[in-house]
């Protein structure tokens, strides 16, 4: 039972480190059911941007299993701006390096990647932004993608 005493301490430390991320404006992950991303399953994230003078970095976060069959992941990303206009990007998210090693941070059979989407960007309008992801790998059901996420942080 001595190990059980350390669990509250470990949880407290994890929460403390997460709370210390003062550069983070927004971060959220959404789980992919069954770790299989269906082509018709669009994943969206909403956030409000109030400071149009601040410079931000925007990241696409991807968690995948070690049995993911590809070295990259194509994503269609549609951004809806506060005035309703939309922009669509096609992203090629590299998940392996040129030697075939998984990039990002690994824990067990799960790999976590933070891929820069827009570095040093200013949001020109205040209000609600919606970021919508679609997998674009020409496969109906893409196995091995566990979670996708979005992170917006203040650039240093």
Coordinates of C-alpha atoms in Angstrom, one line a residue:
X1 CA 0.0 0.0 0.0
X2 CA 2.9 2.5 0.3
X3 CA 2.7 3.1 -3.5
X4 CA -1.0 4.2 -3.2
X5 CA 0.1 7.2 -1.1
X6 CA 2.0 8.6 -4.1
X7 CA -0.9 8.6 -6.4
X8 CA -2.4 11.9 -5.1
X9 CA 1.0 13.5 -5.3
X10 CA 1.5 12.4 -8.9
X11 CA -1.9 13.7 -9.9
X12 CA -1.3 17.0 -8.1
X13 CA 2.1 17.4 -9.9
X14 CA 0.6 16.6 -13.3
X15 CA -2.2 19.2 -12.7
X16 CA 0.4 21.7 -11.5
X17 CA 2.5 21.3 -14.7
X18 CA -0.5 21.5 -16.9
X19 CA -1.7 24.7 -15.2
X20 CA 1.7 26.3 -15.7
X21 CA 1.4 26.3 -19.4
X22 CA 0.6 30.1 -19.5
X23 CA 1.3 30.3 -23.3
X24 CA -1.6 28.0 -24.1
X25 CA -4.7 29.8 -25.3
X26 CA -6.6 26.7 -26.4
X27 CA -5.9 22.9 -26.5
X28 CA -8.2 20.1 -27.0
X29 CA -8.1 16.5 -28.2
X30 CA -11.0 14.4 -29.5
X31 CA -10.9 10.6 -29.5
X32 CA -11.4 8.7 -32.8
X33 CA -13.9 5.9 -32.1
X34 CA -12.1 2.5 -32.3
X35 CA -8.9 4.3 -33.3
X36 CA -10.3 4.1 -36.9
X37 CA -11.0 7.5 -38.5
X38 CA -13.9 7.1 -40.9
X39 CA -13.7 9.4 -43.9
X40 CA -17.1 10.9 -43.1
X41 CA -16.2 11.7 -39.5
X42 CA -15.4 15.4 -39.4
X43 CA -13.8 16.6 -36.2
X44 CA -14.3 20.2 -35.2
X45 CA -12.8 22.5 -32.6
X46 CA -14.2 25.9 -31.6
X47 CA -12.5 28.7 -29.8
X48 CA -12.8 32.4 -29.2
X49 CA -10.0 34.7 -30.1
X50 CA -10.1 38.2 -28.5
X51 CA -6.6 39.5 -28.8
X52 CA -5.9 40.4 -32.4
X53 CA -2.6 42.0 -31.6
X54 CA -1.1 38.9 -30.1
X55 CA 1.0 36.5 -32.3
X56 CA 0.2 32.8 -32.0
X57 CA 1.4 29.4 -33.1
X58 CA -1.3 26.9 -34.2
X59 CA -0.6 23.2 -34.0
X60 CA -2.4 20.1 -35.3
X61 CA -2.0 17.3 -32.7
X62 CA -2.1 13.7 -33.8
X63 CA -2.0 10.6 -31.6
X64 CA -1.5 7.3 -33.4
X65 CA -0.7 3.7 -32.6
X66 CA 2.5 2.0 -33.7
X67 CA 0.6 -0.1 -36.2
X68 CA -0.5 2.9 -38.2
X69 CA 0.2 1.8 -41.8
X70 CA 1.6 5.1 -43.2
X71 CA 4.4 7.5 -42.7
X72 CA 2.2 10.5 -42.9
X73 CA -1.4 11.7 -42.6
X74 CA -3.2 14.0 -45.0
X75 CA -5.9 16.2 -43.4
X76 CA -8.3 18.6 -45.0
X77 CA -8.6 21.5 -42.6
X78 CA -11.5 24.0 -43.0
X79 CA -11.3 27.2 -40.9
X80 CA -14.5 29.2 -40.4
X81 CA -13.8 32.8 -39.4
X82 CA -16.1 34.9 -37.1
X83 CA -17.6 36.6 -40.2
X84 CA -18.6 33.2 -41.7
X85 CA -15.9 33.2 -44.4
X86 CA -14.0 29.9 -44.8
X87 CA -10.6 28.8 -45.8
X88 CA -9.6 25.2 -46.7
X89 CA -6.1 23.8 -46.4
X90 CA -4.6 20.4 -47.3
X91 CA -2.0 19.4 -44.7
X92 CA 0.6 16.7 -45.0
X93 CA 1.4 15.7 -41.4
X94 CA 4.7 13.7 -41.3
X95 CA 4.6 11.0 -38.7
X96 CA 7.9 9.2 -39.6
X97 CA 11.3 10.5 -40.4
X98 CA 13.2 9.4 -43.5
X99 CA 14.6 6.4 -41.7
X100 CA 11.2 5.1 -40.9
X101 CA 11.2 6.0 -37.2
X102 CA 8.1 7.4 -35.6
X103 CA 8.4 11.1 -34.8
X104 CA 6.9 12.8 -31.8
X105 CA 6.8 11.4 -28.3
X106 CA 6.0 7.8 -27.7
X107 CA 4.6 6.0 -24.7
X108 CA 4.0 2.3 -25.1
X109 CA 2.3 1.9 -28.5
X110 CA 1.0 5.4 -28.7
X111 CA 2.8 8.3 -30.5
X112 CA 1.9 12.0 -29.9
X113 CA 2.8 14.5 -32.6
X114 CA 2.5 18.3 -32.5
X115 CA 2.7 19.6 -36.1
X116 CA 3.0 23.3 -36.8
X117 CA 0.0 24.4 -38.9
X118 CA 0.4 28.2 -38.8
X119 CA 3.5 29.7 -37.0
X120 CA 3.6 33.3 -35.9
X121 CA 0.0 34.2 -37.0
X122 CA -2.2 37.0 -36.0
X123 CA -6.0 36.5 -36.0
X124 CA -7.4 39.5 -37.8
X125 CA -10.9 39.3 -36.4
X126 CA -12.2 38.9 -32.8
X127 CA -14.8 36.1 -32.2
X128 CA -15.5 32.4 -32.7
X129 CA -13.2 30.4 -35.0
X130 CA -14.1 26.8 -36.0
X131 CA -11.4 24.4 -37.2
X132 CA -12.8 21.3 -38.9
X133 CA -10.6 18.3 -39.8
X134 CA -11.3 15.5 -42.3
X135 CA -8.9 12.7 -43.0
X136 CA -7.8 12.8 -46.6
X137 CA -6.0 9.5 -47.1
X138 CA -8.2 8.0 -49.8
X139 CA -9.3 5.3 -47.5
X140 CA -12.8 4.9 -46.0
X141 CA -11.6 3.7 -42.6
X142 CA -8.1 4.8 -41.5
X143 CA -6.9 2.5 -38.8
X144 CA -4.4 3.5 -36.1
X145 CA -5.4 7.2 -35.4
X146 CA -6.4 7.4 -31.8
X147 CA -7.0 11.2 -31.2
X148 CA -6.6 14.4 -33.1
X149 CA -6.3 17.8 -31.5
X150 CA -5.8 21.5 -31.9
X151 CA -3.4 23.8 -29.9
X152 CA -3.2 27.5 -30.1
X153 CA -0.5 29.2 -28.1
X154 CA 1.0 32.6 -27.7
X155 CA 4.3 32.9 -29.6
X156 CA 7.2 33.8 -27.4

